[in-house]
């Protein structure tokens, strides 16, 4: 077995990425502090052709060297915007027909493997602050919560890891529905 070189991977160039059909998913980052986490989420969003990232509250915004360190150029391909108030962003998305889910450990949360995106409705996913998680007022406004099952001693995943896990699972389920 031989590792493939980057030029053998047949990845999209930035222009082709912008033209490509996007996965009907928006990611909201609710007061995420770490620029490395923000950059990692951009890279995940690029990998799965996510429609857009909304950076909320004090979440750092590109361009910044520490975001670029982990984003590796994904801030140039993935659409993004900044919204000062996460709750306002959630309500605006819902008014536009999006189902919004907080990724959070909450009463009546849906375990990720049991989550089914509503048919014919676009999905937005809210990821929270590294210490506090998603703000309670935002959780309360969401259509529901998705929880990643965990079996060890720790109470949470790093936000960039959580985004990778959830976006991969949602992407797979959306692709299966297209077939």
PDB file of N, CA, C and O in Angstrom, residues 88-152:
ATOM      1  N   UNK A  88     -30.107  35.839  18.085  1.00  0.00           N
ATOM      2  CA  UNK A  88     -30.661  36.522  16.910  1.00  0.00           C
ATOM      3  C   UNK A  88     -30.365  35.725  15.641  1.00  0.00           C
ATOM      4  O   UNK A  88     -31.225  35.604  14.753  1.00  0.00           O
ATOM      5  N   UNK A  89     -29.164  35.153  15.548  1.00  0.00           N
ATOM      6  CA  UNK A  89     -28.804  34.338  14.382  1.00  0.00           C
ATOM      7  C   UNK A  89     -29.695  33.100  14.290  1.00  0.00           C
ATOM      8  O   UNK A  89     -30.163  32.740  13.208  1.00  0.00           O
ATOM      9  N   UNK A  90     -29.948  32.459  15.440  1.00  0.00           N
ATOM     10  CA  UNK A  90     -30.818  31.272  15.465  1.00  0.00           C
ATOM     11  C   UNK A  90     -32.218  31.641  14.986  1.00  0.00           C
ATOM     12  O   UNK A  90     -32.801  30.969  14.133  1.00  0.00           O
ATOM     13  N   UNK A  91     -32.755  32.715  15.511  1.00  0.00           N
ATOM     14  CA  UNK A  91     -34.118  33.125  15.137  1.00  0.00           C
ATOM     15  C   UNK A  91     -34.208  33.503  13.670  1.00  0.00           C
ATOM     16  O   UNK A  91     -35.195  33.188  12.990  1.00  0.00           O
ATOM     17  N   UNK A  92     -33.178  34.150  13.153  1.00  0.00           N
ATOM     18  CA  UNK A  92     -33.165  34.517  11.737  1.00  0.00           C
ATOM     19  C   UNK A  92     -33.132  33.266  10.858  1.00  0.00           C
ATOM     20  O   UNK A  92     -33.839  33.187   9.851  1.00  0.00           O
ATOM     21  N   UNK A  93     -32.330  32.288  11.228  1.00  0.00           N
ATOM     22  CA  UNK A  93     -32.285  31.038  10.469  1.00  0.00           C
ATOM     23  C   UNK A  93     -33.634  30.329  10.514  1.00  0.00           C
ATOM     24  O   UNK A  93     -34.131  29.854   9.483  1.00  0.00           O
ATOM     25  N   UNK A  94     -34.231  30.241  11.686  1.00  0.00           N
ATOM     26  CA  UNK A  94     -35.529  29.587  11.808  1.00  0.00           C
ATOM     27  C   UNK A  94     -36.582  30.296  10.970  1.00  0.00           C
ATOM     28  O   UNK A  94     -37.405  29.646  10.314  1.00  0.00           O
ATOM     29  N   UNK A  95     -36.552  31.616  10.953  1.00  0.00           N
ATOM     30  CA  UNK A  95     -37.505  32.380  10.136  1.00  0.00           C
ATOM     31  C   UNK A  95     -37.297  32.095   8.648  1.00  0.00           C
ATOM     32  O   UNK A  95     -38.240  32.185   7.857  1.00  0.00           O
ATOM     33  N   UNK A  96     -36.074  31.709   8.295  1.00  0.00           N
ATOM     34  CA  UNK A  96     -35.762  31.357   6.909  1.00  0.00           C
ATOM     35  C   UNK A  96     -35.983  29.892   6.591  1.00  0.00           C
ATOM     36  O   UNK A  96     -35.595  29.422   5.522  1.00  0.00           O
ATOM     37  N   UNK A  97     -36.592  29.152   7.518  1.00  0.00           N
ATOM     38  CA  UNK A  97     -36.931  27.755   7.251  1.00  0.00           C
ATOM     39  C   UNK A  97     -35.898  26.736   7.682  1.00  0.00           C
ATOM     40  O   UNK A  97     -36.022  25.550   7.349  1.00  0.00           O
ATOM     41  N   UNK A  98     -34.911  27.144   8.426  1.00  0.00           N
ATOM     42  CA  UNK A  98     -33.882  26.219   8.895  1.00  0.00           C
ATOM     43  C   UNK A  98     -34.307  25.579  10.207  1.00  0.00           C
ATOM     44  O   UNK A  98     -34.883  26.242  11.066  1.00  0.00           O
ATOM     45  N   UNK A  99     -33.993  24.307  10.382  1.00  0.00           N
ATOM     46  CA  UNK A  99     -34.115  23.631  11.677  1.00  0.00           C
ATOM     47  C   UNK A  99     -32.766  23.801  12.371  1.00  0.00           C
ATOM     48  O   UNK A  99     -31.724  23.497  11.793  1.00  0.00           O
ATOM     49  N   UNK A 100     -32.785  24.323  13.590  1.00  0.00           N
ATOM     50  CA  UNK A 100     -31.546  24.639  14.296  1.00  0.00           C
ATOM     51  C   UNK A 100     -31.416  23.735  15.516  1.00  0.00           C
ATOM     52  O   UNK A 100     -32.327  23.659  16.344  1.00  0.00           O
ATOM     53  N   UNK A 101     -30.279  23.058  15.613  1.00  0.00           N
ATOM     54  CA  UNK A 101     -30.014  22.125  16.709  1.00  0.00           C
ATOM     55  C   UNK A 101     -28.734  22.529  17.432  1.00  0.00           C
ATOM     56  O   UNK A 101     -27.702  22.729  16.805  1.00  0.00           O
ATOM     57  N   UNK A 102     -28.813  22.620  18.745  1.00  0.00           N
ATOM     58  CA  UNK A 102     -27.620  22.827  19.553  1.00  0.00           C
ATOM     59  C   UNK A 102     -26.950  21.467  19.751  1.00  0.00           C
ATOM     60  O   UNK A 102     -27.626  20.456  19.957  1.00  0.00           O
ATOM     61  N   UNK A 103     -25.649  21.447  19.664  1.00  0.00           N
ATOM     62  CA  UNK A 103     -24.903  20.235  19.993  1.00  0.00           C
ATOM     63  C   UNK A 103     -24.526  20.405  21.458  1.00  0.00           C
ATOM     64  O   UNK A 103     -23.636  21.166  21.815  1.00  0.00           O
ATOM     65  N   UNK A 104     -25.305  19.705  22.291  1.00  0.00           N
ATOM     66  CA  UNK A 104     -25.206  19.958  23.725  1.00  0.00           C
ATOM     67  C   UNK A 104     -25.765  18.774  24.495  1.00  0.00           C
ATOM     68  O   UNK A 104     -26.617  18.042  24.000  1.00  0.00           O
ATOM     69  N   UNK A 105     -25.296  18.606  25.718  1.00  0.00           N
ATOM     70  CA  UNK A 105     -25.846  17.601  26.620  1.00  0.00           C
ATOM     71  C   UNK A 105     -27.007  18.264  27.345  1.00  0.00           C
ATOM     72  O   UNK A 105     -26.801  19.165  28.153  1.00  0.00           O
ATOM     73  N   UNK A 106     -28.205  17.835  27.010  1.00  0.00           N
ATOM     74  CA  UNK A 106     -29.392  18.503  27.550  1.00  0.00           C
ATOM     75  C   UNK A 106     -30.497  17.478  27.780  1.00  0.00           C
ATOM     76  O   UNK A 106     -30.478  16.384  27.207  1.00  0.00           O
ATOM     77  N   UNK A 107     -31.436  17.851  28.612  1.00  0.00           N
ATOM     78  CA  UNK A 107     -32.617  17.005  28.794  1.00  0.00           C
ATOM     79  C   UNK A 107     -33.286  16.819  27.437  1.00  0.00           C
ATOM     80  O   UNK A 107     -33.394  17.757  26.665  1.00  0.00           O
ATOM     81  N   UNK A 108     -33.718  15.631  27.147  1.00  0.00           N
ATOM     82  CA  UNK A 108     -34.434  15.288  25.920  1.00  0.00           C
ATOM     83  C   UNK A 108     -33.598  15.479  24.658  1.00  0.00           C
ATOM     84  O   UNK A 108     -34.146  15.636  23.565  1.00  0.00           O
ATOM     85  N   UNK A 109     -32.265  15.478  24.816  1.00  0.00           N
ATOM     86  CA  UNK A 109     -31.428  15.566  23.623  1.00  0.00           C
ATOM     87  C   UNK A 109     -31.566  14.279  22.816  1.00  0.00           C
ATOM     88  O   UNK A 109     -31.950  13.229  23.332  1.00  0.00           O
ATOM     89  N   UNK A 110     -31.260  14.378  21.548  1.00  0.00           N
ATOM     90  CA  UNK A 110     -31.297  13.245  20.625  1.00  0.00           C
ATOM     91  C   UNK A 110     -29.862  12.746  20.478  1.00  0.00           C
ATOM     92  O   UNK A 110     -28.969  13.538  20.156  1.00  0.00           O
ATOM     93  N   UNK A 111     -29.633  11.478  20.740  1.00  0.00           N
ATOM     94  CA  UNK A 111     -28.292  10.940  20.545  1.00  0.00           C
ATOM     95  C   UNK A 111     -27.950  11.012  19.056  1.00  0.00           C
ATOM     96  O   UNK A 111     -28.806  10.781  18.198  1.00  0.00           O
ATOM     97  N   UNK A 112     -26.715  11.361  18.762  1.00  0.00           N
ATOM     98  CA  UNK A 112     -26.298  11.621  17.391  1.00  0.00           C
ATOM     99  C   UNK A 112     -26.646  10.484  16.443  1.00  0.00           C
ATOM    100  O   UNK A 112     -27.148  10.722  15.344  1.00  0.00           O
ATOM    101  N   UNK A 113     -26.430   9.252  16.862  1.00  0.00           N
ATOM    102  CA  UNK A 113     -26.709   8.130  15.964  1.00  0.00           C
ATOM    103  C   UNK A 113     -28.203   7.954  15.714  1.00  0.00           C
ATOM    104  O   UNK A 113     -28.612   7.294  14.763  1.00  0.00           O
ATOM    105  N   UNK A 114     -29.056   8.564  16.541  1.00  0.00           N
ATOM    106  CA  UNK A 114     -30.510   8.490  16.362  1.00  0.00           C
ATOM    107  C   UNK A 114     -31.084   9.727  15.667  1.00  0.00           C
ATOM    108  O   UNK A 114     -32.252   9.760  15.326  1.00  0.00           O
ATOM    109  N   UNK A 115     -30.250  10.737  15.467  1.00  0.00           N
ATOM    110  CA  UNK A 115     -30.719  11.975  14.855  1.00  0.00           C
ATOM    111  C   UNK A 115     -31.042  11.772  13.383  1.00  0.00           C
ATOM    112  O   UNK A 115     -30.276  11.169  12.644  1.00  0.00           O
ATOM    113  N   UNK A 116     -32.195  12.276  12.990  1.00  0.00           N
ATOM    114  CA  UNK A 116     -32.606  12.276  11.591  1.00  0.00           C
ATOM    115  C   UNK A 116     -32.958  13.716  11.236  1.00  0.00           C
ATOM    116  O   UNK A 116     -33.849  14.309  11.850  1.00  0.00           O
ATOM    117  N   UNK A 117     -32.229  14.272  10.282  1.00  0.00           N
ATOM    118  CA  UNK A 117     -32.521  15.640   9.859  1.00  0.00           C
ATOM    119  C   UNK A 117     -33.926  15.680   9.259  1.00  0.00           C
ATOM    120  O   UNK A 117     -34.315  14.762   8.528  1.00  0.00           O
ATOM    121  N   UNK A 118     -34.692  16.708   9.584  1.00  0.00           N
ATOM    122  CA  UNK A 118     -36.040  16.794   9.022  1.00  0.00           C
ATOM    123  C   UNK A 118     -35.978  16.806   7.496  1.00  0.00           C
ATOM    124  O   UNK A 118     -35.187  17.550   6.917  1.00  0.00           O
ATOM    125  N   UNK A 119     -36.792  15.981   6.849  1.00  0.00           N
ATOM    126  CA  UNK A 119     -36.753  15.935   5.386  1.00  0.00           C
ATOM    127  C   UNK A 119     -37.158  17.290   4.798  1.00  0.00           C
ATOM    128  O   UNK A 119     -38.003  17.991   5.340  1.00  0.00           O
ATOM    129  N   UNK A 120     -36.521  17.638   3.706  1.00  0.00           N
ATOM    130  CA  UNK A 120     -36.817  18.872   2.978  1.00  0.00           C
ATOM    131  C   UNK A 120     -36.574  20.135   3.799  1.00  0.00           C
ATOM    132  O   UNK A 120     -37.123  21.183   3.500  1.00  0.00           O
ATOM    133  N   UNK A 121     -35.797  20.047   4.863  1.00  0.00           N
ATOM    134  CA  UNK A 121     -35.490  21.232   5.663  1.00  0.00           C
ATOM    135  C   UNK A 121     -33.985  21.301   5.865  1.00  0.00           C
ATOM    136  O   UNK A 121     -33.343  20.297   6.150  1.00  0.00           O
ATOM    137  N   UNK A 122     -33.441  22.479   5.706  1.00  0.00           N
ATOM    138  CA  UNK A 122     -32.013  22.666   5.927  1.00  0.00           C
ATOM    139  C   UNK A 122     -31.724  22.638   7.423  1.00  0.00           C
ATOM    140  O   UNK A 122     -32.571  23.005   8.235  1.00  0.00           O
ATOM    141  N   UNK A 123     -30.504  22.220   7.766  1.00  0.00           N
ATOM    142  CA  UNK A 123     -30.127  22.026   9.162  1.00  0.00           C
ATOM    143  C   UNK A 123     -28.986  22.949   9.560  1.00  0.00           C
ATOM    144  O   UNK A 123     -27.986  23.039   8.855  1.00  0.00           O
ATOM    145  N   UNK A 124     -29.151  23.613  10.692  1.00  0.00           N
ATOM    146  CA  UNK A 124     -28.078  24.421  11.272  1.00  0.00           C
ATOM    147  C   UNK A 124     -27.695  23.790  12.607  1.00  0.00           C
ATOM    148  O   UNK A 124     -28.552  23.315  13.354  1.00  0.00           O
ATOM    149  N   UNK A 125     -26.401  23.796  12.896  1.00  0.00           N
ATOM    150  CA  UNK A 125     -25.860  23.175  14.099  1.00  0.00           C
ATOM    151  C   UNK A 125     -25.103  24.221  14.906  1.00  0.00           C
ATOM    152  O   UNK A 125     -24.230  24.901  14.370  1.00  0.00           O
ATOM    153  N   UNK A 126     -25.434  24.336  16.189  1.00  0.00           N
ATOM    154  CA  UNK A 126     -24.794  25.311  17.062  1.00  0.00           C
ATOM    155  C   UNK A 126     -23.790  24.592  17.959  1.00  0.00           C
ATOM    156  O   UNK A 126     -24.147  23.647  18.667  1.00  0.00           O
ATOM    157  N   UNK A 127     -22.549  25.072  17.929  1.00  0.00           N
ATOM    158  CA  UNK A 127     -21.487  24.546  18.777  1.00  0.00           C
ATOM    159  C   UNK A 127     -21.078  25.639  19.750  1.00  0.00           C
ATOM    160  O   UNK A 127     -20.926  26.798  19.361  1.00  0.00           O
ATOM    161  N   UNK A 128     -20.874  25.266  21.017  1.00  0.00           N
ATOM    162  CA  UNK A 128     -20.679  26.264  22.053  1.00  0.00           C
ATOM    163  C   UNK A 128     -19.257  26.485  22.509  1.00  0.00           C
ATOM    164  O   UNK A 128     -18.314  25.823  22.081  1.00  0.00           O
ATOM    165  N   UNK A 129     -19.167  27.395  23.427  1.00  0.00           N
ATOM    166  CA  UNK A 129     -17.938  27.803  24.085  1.00  0.00           C
ATOM    167  C   UNK A 129     -17.245  26.602  24.728  1.00  0.00           C
ATOM    168  O   UNK A 129     -17.901  25.677  25.215  1.00  0.00           O
ATOM    169  N   UNK A 130     -15.931  26.652  24.750  1.00  0.00           N
ATOM    170  CA  UNK A 130     -15.127  25.541  25.252  1.00  0.00           C
ATOM    171  C   UNK A 130     -15.390  25.207  26.717  1.00  0.00           C
ATOM    172  O   UNK A 130     -15.189  24.058  27.129  1.00  0.00           O
ATOM    173  N   UNK A 131     -15.829  26.155  27.529  1.00  0.00           N
ATOM    174  CA  UNK A 131     -16.063  25.926  28.955  1.00  0.00           C
ATOM    175  C   UNK A 131     -17.557  25.853  29.267  1.00  0.00           C
ATOM    176  O   UNK A 131     -18.022  24.944  29.945  1.00  0.00           O
ATOM    177  N   UNK A 132     -18.315  26.789  28.762  1.00  0.00           N
ATOM    178  CA  UNK A 132     -19.741  26.922  29.107  1.00  0.00           C
ATOM    179  C   UNK A 132     -20.684  26.189  28.160  1.00  0.00           C
ATOM    180  O   UNK A 132     -21.862  26.026  28.463  1.00  0.00           O
ATOM    181  N   UNK A 133     -20.212  25.795  26.993  1.00  0.00           N
ATOM    182  CA  UNK A 133     -21.090  25.171  26.007  1.00  0.00           C
ATOM    183  C   UNK A 133     -21.963  26.203  25.325  1.00  0.00           C
ATOM    184  O   UNK A 133     -21.647  27.391  25.281  1.00  0.00           O
ATOM    185  N   UNK A 134     -23.088  25.755  24.797  1.00  0.00           N
ATOM    186  CA  UNK A 134     -24.039  26.645  24.129  1.00  0.00           C
ATOM    187  C   UNK A 134     -24.838  27.370  25.206  1.00  0.00           C
ATOM    188  O   UNK A 134     -25.291  26.753  26.176  1.00  0.00           O
ATOM    189  N   UNK A 135     -25.014  28.677  25.045  1.00  0.00           N
ATOM    190  CA  UNK A 135     -25.782  29.467  26.008  1.00  0.00           C
ATOM    191  C   UNK A 135     -27.177  28.876  26.197  1.00  0.00           C
ATOM    192  O   UNK A 135     -27.816  28.462  25.231  1.00  0.00           O
ATOM    193  N   UNK A 136     -27.674  28.869  27.433  1.00  0.00           N
ATOM    194  CA  UNK A 136     -28.992  28.291  27.728  1.00  0.00           C
ATOM    195  C   UNK A 136     -30.095  28.947  26.912  1.00  0.00           C
ATOM    196  O   UNK A 136     -30.989  28.274  26.410  1.00  0.00           O
ATOM    197  N   UNK A 137     -30.070  30.257  26.741  1.00  0.00           N
ATOM    198  CA  UNK A 137     -31.126  30.923  25.969  1.00  0.00           C
ATOM    199  C   UNK A 137     -31.109  30.457  24.515  1.00  0.00           C
ATOM    200  O   UNK A 137     -32.154  30.376  23.874  1.00  0.00           O
ATOM    201  N   UNK A 138     -29.953  30.121  24.014  1.00  0.00           N
ATOM    202  CA  UNK A 138     -29.839  29.601  22.651  1.00  0.00           C
ATOM    203  C   UNK A 138     -30.362  28.173  22.607  1.00  0.00           C
ATOM    204  O   UNK A 138     -31.136  27.813  21.710  1.00  0.00           O
ATOM    205  N   UNK A 139     -29.967  27.353  23.580  1.00  0.00           N
ATOM    206  CA  UNK A 139     -30.477  25.976  23.656  1.00  0.00           C
ATOM    207  C   UNK A 139     -32.003  25.995  23.681  1.00  0.00           C
ATOM    208  O   UNK A 139     -32.667  25.254  22.956  1.00  0.00           O
ATOM    209  N   UNK A 140     -32.571  26.871  24.503  1.00  0.00           N
ATOM    210  CA  UNK A 140     -34.034  26.950  24.644  1.00  0.00           C
ATOM    211  C   UNK A 140     -34.714  27.347  23.348  1.00  0.00           C
ATOM    212  O   UNK A 140     -35.854  26.942  23.094  1.00  0.00           O
ATOM    213  N   UNK A 141     -34.052  28.127  22.510  1.00  0.00           N
ATOM    214  CA  UNK A 141     -34.640  28.589  21.256  1.00  0.00           C
ATOM    215  C   UNK A 141     -34.504  27.582  20.119  1.00  0.00           C
ATOM    216  O   UNK A 141     -35.204  27.682  19.113  1.00  0.00           O
ATOM    217  N   UNK A 142     -33.615  26.616  20.270  1.00  0.00           N
ATOM    218  CA  UNK A 142     -33.356  25.657  19.191  1.00  0.00           C
ATOM    219  C   UNK A 142     -34.513  24.680  19.020  1.00  0.00           C
ATOM    220  O   UNK A 142     -35.321  24.473  19.914  1.00  0.00           O
ATOM    221  N   UNK A 143     -34.549  24.049  17.852  1.00  0.00           N
ATOM    222  CA  UNK A 143     -35.556  23.029  17.555  1.00  0.00           C
ATOM    223  C   UNK A 143     -35.299  21.748  18.330  1.00  0.00           C
ATOM    224  O   UNK A 143     -36.190  20.918  18.458  1.00  0.00           O
ATOM    225  N   UNK A 144     -34.091  21.600  18.829  1.00  0.00           N
ATOM    226  CA  UNK A 144     -33.730  20.426  19.608  1.00  0.00           C
ATOM    227  C   UNK A 144     -32.243  20.438  19.889  1.00  0.00           C
ATOM    228  O   UNK A 144     -31.522  21.357  19.494  1.00  0.00           O
ATOM    229  N   UNK A 145     -31.794  19.407  20.587  1.00  0.00           N
ATOM    230  CA  UNK A 145     -30.373  19.244  20.895  1.00  0.00           C
ATOM    231  C   UNK A 145     -29.905  17.882  20.422  1.00  0.00           C
ATOM    232  O   UNK A 145     -30.624  16.883  20.545  1.00  0.00           O
ATOM    233  N   UNK A 146     -28.700  17.860  19.912  1.00  0.00           N
ATOM    234  CA  UNK A 146     -28.041  16.623  19.504  1.00  0.00           C
ATOM    235  C   UNK A 146     -26.904  16.387  20.489  1.00  0.00           C
ATOM    236  O   UNK A 146     -26.142  17.296  20.793  1.00  0.00           O
ATOM    237  N   UNK A 147     -26.825  15.172  20.978  1.00  0.00           N
ATOM    238  CA  UNK A 147     -25.779  14.821  21.931  1.00  0.00           C
ATOM    239  C   UNK A 147     -24.908  13.715  21.360  1.00  0.00           C
ATOM    240  O   UNK A 147     -25.412  12.731  20.808  1.00  0.00           O
ATOM    241  N   UNK A 148     -23.606  13.871  21.506  1.00  0.00           N
ATOM    242  CA  UNK A 148     -22.668  12.833  21.084  1.00  0.00           C
ATOM    243  C   UNK A 148     -22.509  11.860  22.246  1.00  0.00           C
ATOM    244  O   UNK A 148     -22.108  12.263  23.336  1.00  0.00           O
ATOM    245  N   UNK A 149     -22.825  10.583  22.054  1.00  0.00           N
ATOM    246  CA  UNK A 149     -22.651   9.622  23.149  1.00  0.00           C
ATOM    247  C   UNK A 149     -21.182   9.555  23.582  1.00  0.00           C
ATOM    248  O   UNK A 149     -20.277   9.631  22.753  1.00  0.00           O
ATOM    249  N   UNK A 150     -20.970   9.446  24.877  1.00  0.00           N
ATOM    250  CA  UNK A 150     -19.622   9.320  25.425  1.00  0.00           C
ATOM    251  C   UNK A 150     -19.643   8.244  26.499  1.00  0.00           C
ATOM    252  O   UNK A 150     -20.631   8.109  27.212  1.00  0.00           O
ATOM    253  N   UNK A 151     -18.542   7.517  26.606  1.00  0.00           N
ATOM    254  CA  UNK A 151     -18.537   6.355  27.485  1.00  0.00           C
ATOM    255  C   UNK A 151     -17.399   6.356  28.505  1.00  0.00           C
ATOM    256  O   UNK A 151     -17.309   5.439  29.309  1.00  0.00           O
ATOM    257  N   UNK A 152     -16.565   7.354  28.476  1.00  0.00           N
ATOM    258  CA  UNK A 152     -15.432   7.417  29.398  1.00  0.00           C
ATOM    259  C   UNK A 152     -15.726   8.309  30.583  1.00  0.00           C
ATOM    260  O   UNK A 152     -16.870   8.479  30.996  1.00  0.00           O
TER     261      UNK A 152
END
